[in-house]
Amino acid sequence: MASLNYLWQHRARFPVGSKAFYRAWGKRLFSYAELRNRNRSRSSLTAAGARIHETAEIGDVAAQGNKKLLTIGGFSFLGKVTIDLHCAISIGERVCINDGVRILSASHDVLDPKWSLIKGAIVIEDYAWIGTGAMILPGVCIGRGAVVGAGAVVSKSVAPGAIVVGNPAKPLSKSRCETFDYNPCEFLAANRAWLVG
């Protein structure tokens, strides 16, 4: 939701001169630099060919490779994330990817004497949550609403709603609910200043 146009249209309104009015505008001015930086991150990636919805929040993303291979859906949040674009990477809507995550769409075959490159598209479906410091390896699909725990290394696809942890990532016996109704971008302080006040 870093789009300033979106935030302006959906801003919380308060009577001019009220305490709530001054508090909201104080928060908005204080957080403006953060919004501007996320807008710049999204703009630089889209200028290079990435397809990113205007409501996606793009933090300090280091995207290496062909930016045209990157797609990010609406209301998704990416923090300080490293993405290696050797193959298509598709991130759905309302996805949360925390700081320190690495998304790698290529690696080397350790069993091949020529150490050949292995590529694989990565799909992260709607409402998935990738925890801090996790690593997503080539060819993986993270199912709708799945959770990847902090520091997990995911080398195999994750079923919808599953919760995986560890290295290598293994599913826990519990799973998430089947229906979701939240927007991870609404939890960011800079956005709340506009939407809530």
PDB file of C-alpha atoms in Angstrom:
ATOM      1  CA  MET A   1       0.000   0.000   0.000  1.00  0.00           C
ATOM      2  CA  ALA A   2       2.971   2.302  -0.366  1.00  0.00           C
ATOM      3  CA  SER A   3       1.266   4.022  -3.292  1.00  0.00           C
ATOM      4  CA  LEU A   4       0.780   7.568  -2.045  1.00  0.00           C
ATOM      5  CA  ASN A   5      -2.265   7.875  -4.268  1.00  0.00           C
ATOM      6  CA  TYR A   6      -3.844   4.822  -2.621  1.00  0.00           C
ATOM      7  CA  LEU A   7      -3.070   6.084   0.890  1.00  0.00           C
ATOM      8  CA  TRP A   8      -4.430   9.545   0.097  1.00  0.00           C
ATOM      9  CA  GLN A   9      -7.701   8.135  -1.248  1.00  0.00           C
ATOM     10  CA  HIS A  10      -8.155   5.773   1.717  1.00  0.00           C
ATOM     11  CA  ARG A  11      -6.858   8.054   4.472  1.00  0.00           C
ATOM     12  CA  ALA A  12      -8.645   8.364   7.792  1.00  0.00           C
ATOM     13  CA  ARG A  13     -10.271  11.785   8.009  1.00  0.00           C
ATOM     14  CA  PHE A  14     -10.653  13.842  11.163  1.00  0.00           C
ATOM     15  CA  PRO A  15     -12.190  17.253  11.843  1.00  0.00           C
ATOM     16  CA  VAL A  16      -9.691  20.002  11.017  1.00  0.00           C
ATOM     17  CA  GLY A  17      -8.175  21.390  14.197  1.00  0.00           C
ATOM     18  CA  SER A  18      -9.049  18.368  16.321  1.00  0.00           C
ATOM     19  CA  LYS A  19      -6.461  16.529  18.402  1.00  0.00           C
ATOM     20  CA  ALA A  20      -6.884  13.445  16.164  1.00  0.00           C
ATOM     21  CA  PHE A  21      -6.264  15.581  13.057  1.00  0.00           C
ATOM     22  CA  TYR A  22      -2.924  16.906  14.353  1.00  0.00           C
ATOM     23  CA  ARG A  23      -1.850  13.505  15.689  1.00  0.00           C
ATOM     24  CA  ALA A  24      -2.593  11.792  12.351  1.00  0.00           C
ATOM     25  CA  TRP A  25      -0.807  14.410  10.280  1.00  0.00           C
ATOM     26  CA  GLY A  26       2.160  14.366  12.658  1.00  0.00           C
ATOM     27  CA  LYS A  27       2.511  10.615  12.171  1.00  0.00           C
ATOM     28  CA  ARG A  28       2.097  10.982   8.409  1.00  0.00           C
ATOM     29  CA  LEU A  29       4.815  13.615   8.121  1.00  0.00           C
ATOM     30  CA  PHE A  30       7.137  11.665  10.433  1.00  0.00           C
ATOM     31  CA  SER A  31       6.781   8.471   8.350  1.00  0.00           C
ATOM     32  CA  TYR A  32       6.862  10.105   4.902  1.00  0.00           C
ATOM     33  CA  ALA A  33      10.534   9.215   4.253  1.00  0.00           C
ATOM     34  CA  GLU A  34       9.781   5.521   4.827  1.00  0.00           C
ATOM     35  CA  LEU A  35       6.886   5.632   2.347  1.00  0.00           C
ATOM     36  CA  ARG A  36       9.011   7.484  -0.202  1.00  0.00           C
ATOM     37  CA  ASN A  37      11.792   4.887   0.058  1.00  0.00           C
ATOM     38  CA  ARG A  38       9.402   1.974  -0.473  1.00  0.00           C
ATOM     39  CA  ASN A  39       7.842   3.762  -3.455  1.00  0.00           C
ATOM     40  CA  ARG A  40      11.297   4.278  -4.939  1.00  0.00           C
ATOM     41  CA  SER A  41      12.144   0.581  -4.463  1.00  0.00           C
ATOM     42  CA  ARG A  42       8.983  -0.467  -6.282  1.00  0.00           C
ATOM     43  CA  SER A  43       9.505   2.132  -9.036  1.00  0.00           C
ATOM     44  CA  SER A  44      13.098   1.084  -9.714  1.00  0.00           C
ATOM     45  CA  LEU A  45      12.101  -2.582 -10.034  1.00  0.00           C
ATOM     46  CA  THR A  46       9.122  -1.843 -12.289  1.00  0.00           C
ATOM     47  CA  ALA A  47      11.279   0.448 -14.453  1.00  0.00           C
ATOM     48  CA  ALA A  48      13.591  -2.552 -14.963  1.00  0.00           C
ATOM     49  CA  GLY A  49      10.654  -4.725 -16.069  1.00  0.00           C
ATOM     50  CA  ALA A  50       9.287  -6.316 -12.886  1.00  0.00           C
ATOM     51  CA  ARG A  51       5.492  -6.550 -12.623  1.00  0.00           C
ATOM     52  CA  ILE A  52       4.603  -5.223  -9.174  1.00  0.00           C
ATOM     53  CA  HIS A  53       1.129  -4.196  -8.081  1.00  0.00           C
ATOM     54  CA  GLU A  54       0.892  -0.564  -6.942  1.00  0.00           C
ATOM     55  CA  THR A  55      -0.294  -1.636  -3.479  1.00  0.00           C
ATOM     56  CA  ALA A  56       2.681  -3.940  -2.812  1.00  0.00           C
ATOM     57  CA  GLU A  57       5.181  -2.750  -0.194  1.00  0.00           C
ATOM     58  CA  ILE A  58       8.758  -3.159  -1.372  1.00  0.00           C
ATOM     59  CA  GLY A  59      11.475  -2.618   1.217  1.00  0.00           C
ATOM     60  CA  ASP A  60      15.221  -2.948   0.706  1.00  0.00           C
ATOM     61  CA  VAL A  61      15.016  -5.663  -1.975  1.00  0.00           C
ATOM     62  CA  ALA A  62      18.217  -6.750  -3.724  1.00  0.00           C
ATOM     63  CA  ALA A  63      16.957  -8.338  -6.946  1.00  0.00           C
ATOM     64  CA  GLN A  64      19.779  -9.752  -9.054  1.00  0.00           C
ATOM     65  CA  GLY A  65      19.223 -10.938 -12.600  1.00  0.00           C
ATOM     66  CA  ASN A  66      16.446 -10.333 -15.127  1.00  0.00           C
ATOM     67  CA  LYS A  67      13.841  -8.172 -13.345  1.00  0.00           C
ATOM     68  CA  LYS A  68      11.243  -9.139 -15.970  1.00  0.00           C
ATOM     69  CA  LEU A  69      11.072 -12.557 -14.269  1.00  0.00           C
ATOM     70  CA  LEU A  70       9.633 -11.032 -11.062  1.00  0.00           C
ATOM     71  CA  THR A  71       5.903 -10.678 -10.353  1.00  0.00           C
ATOM     72  CA  ILE A  72       4.471  -9.419  -7.034  1.00  0.00           C
ATOM     73  CA  GLY A  73       0.752  -9.207  -6.254  1.00  0.00           C
ATOM     74  CA  GLY A  74      -1.272  -6.608  -4.407  1.00  0.00           C
ATOM     75  CA  PHE A  75      -0.914  -5.879  -0.698  1.00  0.00           C
ATOM     76  CA  SER A  76       2.203  -8.046  -0.388  1.00  0.00           C
ATOM     77  CA  PHE A  77       5.110  -6.953   1.803  1.00  0.00           C
ATOM     78  CA  LEU A  78       8.794  -7.651   1.192  1.00  0.00           C
ATOM     79  CA  GLY A  79      11.310  -6.428   3.757  1.00  0.00           C
ATOM     80  CA  LYS A  80      15.084  -6.610   3.332  1.00  0.00           C
ATOM     81  CA  VAL A  81      15.052  -9.532   0.897  1.00  0.00           C
ATOM     82  CA  THR A  82      17.549 -10.958  -1.617  1.00  0.00           C
ATOM     83  CA  ILE A  83      16.088 -12.395  -4.835  1.00  0.00           C
ATOM     84  CA  ASP A  84      18.167 -14.163  -7.491  1.00  0.00           C
ATOM     85  CA  LEU A  85      16.251 -14.053 -10.778  1.00  0.00           C
ATOM     86  CA  HIS A  86      17.536 -16.857 -13.017  1.00  0.00           C
ATOM     87  CA  CYS A  87      13.992 -18.180 -13.506  1.00  0.00           C
ATOM     88  CA  ALA A  88      10.474 -16.803 -12.951  1.00  0.00           C
ATOM     89  CA  ILE A  89       9.539 -15.865  -9.388  1.00  0.00           C
ATOM     90  CA  SER A  90       5.870 -15.205  -8.741  1.00  0.00           C
ATOM     91  CA  ILE A  91       4.712 -13.786  -5.402  1.00  0.00           C
ATOM     92  CA  GLY A  92       0.952 -13.701  -4.872  1.00  0.00           C
ATOM     93  CA  GLU A  93      -1.307 -11.290  -3.034  1.00  0.00           C
ATOM     94  CA  ARG A  94      -1.136 -10.505   0.694  1.00  0.00           C
ATOM     95  CA  VAL A  95       2.163 -12.324   1.123  1.00  0.00           C
ATOM     96  CA  CYS A  96       4.558 -11.314   3.916  1.00  0.00           C
ATOM     97  CA  ILE A  97       8.285 -11.893   3.374  1.00  0.00           C
ATOM     98  CA  ASN A  98      10.362 -10.798   6.361  1.00  0.00           C
ATOM     99  CA  ASP A  99      13.915  -9.416   6.516  1.00  0.00           C
ATOM    100  CA  GLY A 100      16.860 -11.640   5.710  1.00  0.00           C
ATOM    101  CA  VAL A 101      14.963 -13.978   3.366  1.00  0.00           C
ATOM    102  CA  ARG A 102      16.831 -15.305   0.300  1.00  0.00           C
ATOM    103  CA  ILE A 103      14.903 -16.517  -2.728  1.00  0.00           C
ATOM    104  CA  LEU A 104      17.143 -18.462  -5.111  1.00  0.00           C
ATOM    105  CA  SER A 105      15.794 -19.653  -8.463  1.00  0.00           C
ATOM    106  CA  ALA A 106      19.047 -21.421  -9.465  1.00  0.00           C
ATOM    107  CA  SER A 107      21.776 -23.508  -7.913  1.00  0.00           C
ATOM    108  CA  HIS A 108      24.403 -26.063  -8.980  1.00  0.00           C
ATOM    109  CA  ASP A 109      24.034 -29.823  -9.243  1.00  0.00           C
ATOM    110  CA  VAL A 110      26.544 -31.190  -6.729  1.00  0.00           C
ATOM    111  CA  LEU A 111      26.225 -34.700  -8.226  1.00  0.00           C
ATOM    112  CA  ASP A 112      27.186 -33.522 -11.728  1.00  0.00           C
ATOM    113  CA  PRO A 113      30.941 -33.583 -12.438  1.00  0.00           C
ATOM    114  CA  LYS A 114      30.459 -30.457 -14.560  1.00  0.00           C
ATOM    115  CA  TRP A 115      28.614 -28.746 -11.651  1.00  0.00           C
ATOM    116  CA  SER A 116      25.825 -27.701 -14.035  1.00  0.00           C
ATOM    117  CA  LEU A 117      23.315 -25.001 -13.227  1.00  0.00           C
ATOM    118  CA  ILE A 118      19.859 -26.096 -12.074  1.00  0.00           C
ATOM    119  CA  LYS A 119      17.039 -23.579 -12.530  1.00  0.00           C
ATOM    120  CA  GLY A 120      13.498 -23.732 -11.236  1.00  0.00           C
ATOM    121  CA  ALA A 121      10.611 -21.280 -11.107  1.00  0.00           C
ATOM    122  CA  ILE A 122       9.405 -20.300  -7.639  1.00  0.00           C
ATOM    123  CA  VAL A 123       5.769 -19.625  -6.759  1.00  0.00           C
ATOM    124  CA  ILE A 124       4.704 -18.116  -3.450  1.00  0.00           C
ATOM    125  CA  GLU A 125       0.919 -18.190  -3.285  1.00  0.00           C
ATOM    126  CA  ASP A 126      -1.484 -15.745  -1.606  1.00  0.00           C
ATOM    127  CA  TYR A 127      -1.323 -15.223   2.177  1.00  0.00           C
ATOM    128  CA  ALA A 128       1.978 -17.093   2.577  1.00  0.00           C
ATOM    129  CA  TRP A 129       4.320 -15.882   5.316  1.00  0.00           C
ATOM    130  CA  ILE A 130       8.073 -16.356   4.977  1.00  0.00           C
ATOM    131  CA  GLY A 131       9.848 -15.843   8.319  1.00  0.00           C
ATOM    132  CA  THR A 132      13.066 -13.947   8.981  1.00  0.00           C
ATOM    133  CA  GLY A 133      16.215 -15.471   7.492  1.00  0.00           C
ATOM    134  CA  ALA A 134      14.466 -18.274   5.590  1.00  0.00           C
ATOM    135  CA  MET A 135      15.859 -19.552   2.293  1.00  0.00           C
ATOM    136  CA  ILE A 136      13.671 -20.641  -0.628  1.00  0.00           C
ATOM    137  CA  LEU A 137      15.454 -22.882  -3.157  1.00  0.00           C
ATOM    138  CA  PRO A 138      14.782 -23.427  -6.900  1.00  0.00           C
ATOM    139  CA  GLY A 139      11.573 -25.060  -8.097  1.00  0.00           C
ATOM    140  CA  VAL A 140       9.649 -24.600  -4.840  1.00  0.00           C
ATOM    141  CA  CYS A 141       5.971 -23.696  -4.534  1.00  0.00           C
ATOM    142  CA  ILE A 142       4.842 -22.251  -1.213  1.00  0.00           C
ATOM    143  CA  GLY A 143       1.111 -22.990  -1.017  1.00  0.00           C
ATOM    144  CA  ARG A 144      -1.658 -20.568  -0.158  1.00  0.00           C
ATOM    145  CA  GLY A 145      -1.509 -19.507   3.487  1.00  0.00           C
ATOM    146  CA  ALA A 146       1.582 -21.603   4.239  1.00  0.00           C
ATOM    147  CA  VAL A 147       4.123 -20.440   6.822  1.00  0.00           C
ATOM    148  CA  VAL A 148       7.889 -20.878   6.522  1.00  0.00           C
ATOM    149  CA  GLY A 149       9.504 -20.501   9.943  1.00  0.00           C
ATOM    150  CA  ALA A 150      12.429 -18.200  10.634  1.00  0.00           C
ATOM    151  CA  GLY A 151      15.724 -19.617   9.367  1.00  0.00           C
ATOM    152  CA  ALA A 152      14.097 -22.534   7.529  1.00  0.00           C
ATOM    153  CA  VAL A 153      15.647 -23.854   4.328  1.00  0.00           C
ATOM    154  CA  VAL A 154      12.916 -24.877   1.884  1.00  0.00           C
ATOM    155  CA  SER A 155      14.009 -27.305  -0.833  1.00  0.00           C
ATOM    156  CA  LYS A 156      10.609 -28.953  -1.439  1.00  0.00           C
ATOM    157  CA  SER A 157       7.200 -27.475  -2.098  1.00  0.00           C
ATOM    158  CA  VAL A 158       5.022 -26.602   0.891  1.00  0.00           C
ATOM    159  CA  ALA A 159       1.342 -27.569   0.958  1.00  0.00           C
ATOM    160  CA  PRO A 160      -1.320 -24.859   1.368  1.00  0.00           C
ATOM    161  CA  GLY A 161      -1.777 -23.937   5.033  1.00  0.00           C
ATOM    162  CA  ALA A 162       1.219 -25.981   6.168  1.00  0.00           C
ATOM    163  CA  ILE A 163       3.735 -24.663   8.690  1.00  0.00           C
ATOM    164  CA  VAL A 164       7.328 -25.723   8.026  1.00  0.00           C
ATOM    165  CA  VAL A 165      10.439 -25.167  10.156  1.00  0.00           C
ATOM    166  CA  GLY A 166      14.078 -26.221  10.239  1.00  0.00           C
ATOM    167  CA  ASN A 167      16.895 -27.145   7.884  1.00  0.00           C
ATOM    168  CA  PRO A 168      15.735 -28.881   5.817  1.00  0.00           C
ATOM    169  CA  ALA A 169      12.225 -27.505   6.338  1.00  0.00           C
ATOM    170  CA  LYS A 170       9.773 -30.085   7.692  1.00  0.00           C
ATOM    171  CA  PRO A 171       6.038 -29.622   8.343  1.00  0.00           C
ATOM    172  CA  LEU A 172       4.658 -29.341  11.856  1.00  0.00           C
ATOM    173  CA  SER A 173       1.637 -31.422  12.804  1.00  0.00           C
ATOM    174  CA  LYS A 174      -0.532 -28.309  13.039  1.00  0.00           C
ATOM    175  CA  SER A 175      -1.629 -26.146  10.125  1.00  0.00           C
ATOM    176  CA  ARG A 176      -3.317 -22.784   9.542  1.00  0.00           C
ATOM    177  CA  CYS A 177      -7.004 -22.176   8.956  1.00  0.00           C
ATOM    178  CA  GLU A 178      -8.375 -22.403   5.419  1.00  0.00           C
ATOM    179  CA  THR A 179      -9.827 -18.896   5.106  1.00  0.00           C
ATOM    180  CA  PHE A 180      -7.891 -15.670   5.496  1.00  0.00           C
ATOM    181  CA  ASP A 181      -8.946 -12.047   5.729  1.00  0.00           C
ATOM    182  CA  TYR A 182      -5.991  -9.823   6.509  1.00  0.00           C
ATOM    183  CA  ASN A 183      -3.628  -7.449   4.795  1.00  0.00           C
ATOM    184  CA  PRO A 184      -0.003  -7.602   6.005  1.00  0.00           C
ATOM    185  CA  CYS A 185       0.624  -4.062   4.714  1.00  0.00           C
ATOM    186  CA  GLU A 186      -1.906  -2.642   7.183  1.00  0.00           C
ATOM    187  CA  PHE A 187       0.414  -3.546  10.070  1.00  0.00           C
ATOM    188  CA  LEU A 188       3.160  -1.183   8.891  1.00  0.00           C
ATOM    189  CA  ALA A 189       3.301   1.960  11.020  1.00  0.00           C
ATOM    190  CA  ALA A 190       3.671   4.301   8.034  1.00  0.00           C
ATOM    191  CA  ASN A 191       0.494   2.907   6.463  1.00  0.00           C
ATOM    192  CA  ARG A 192      -1.444   2.915   9.737  1.00  0.00           C
ATOM    193  CA  ALA A 193      -0.689   6.632  10.069  1.00  0.00           C
ATOM    194  CA  TRP A 194      -2.738   7.175   6.912  1.00  0.00           C
ATOM    195  CA  LEU A 195      -5.392   4.487   7.220  1.00  0.00           C
ATOM    196  CA  VAL A 196      -6.073   4.691  10.965  1.00  0.00           C
ATOM    197  CA  GLY A 197      -4.543   7.988  12.052  1.00  0.00           C
TER     198      GLY A 197
END
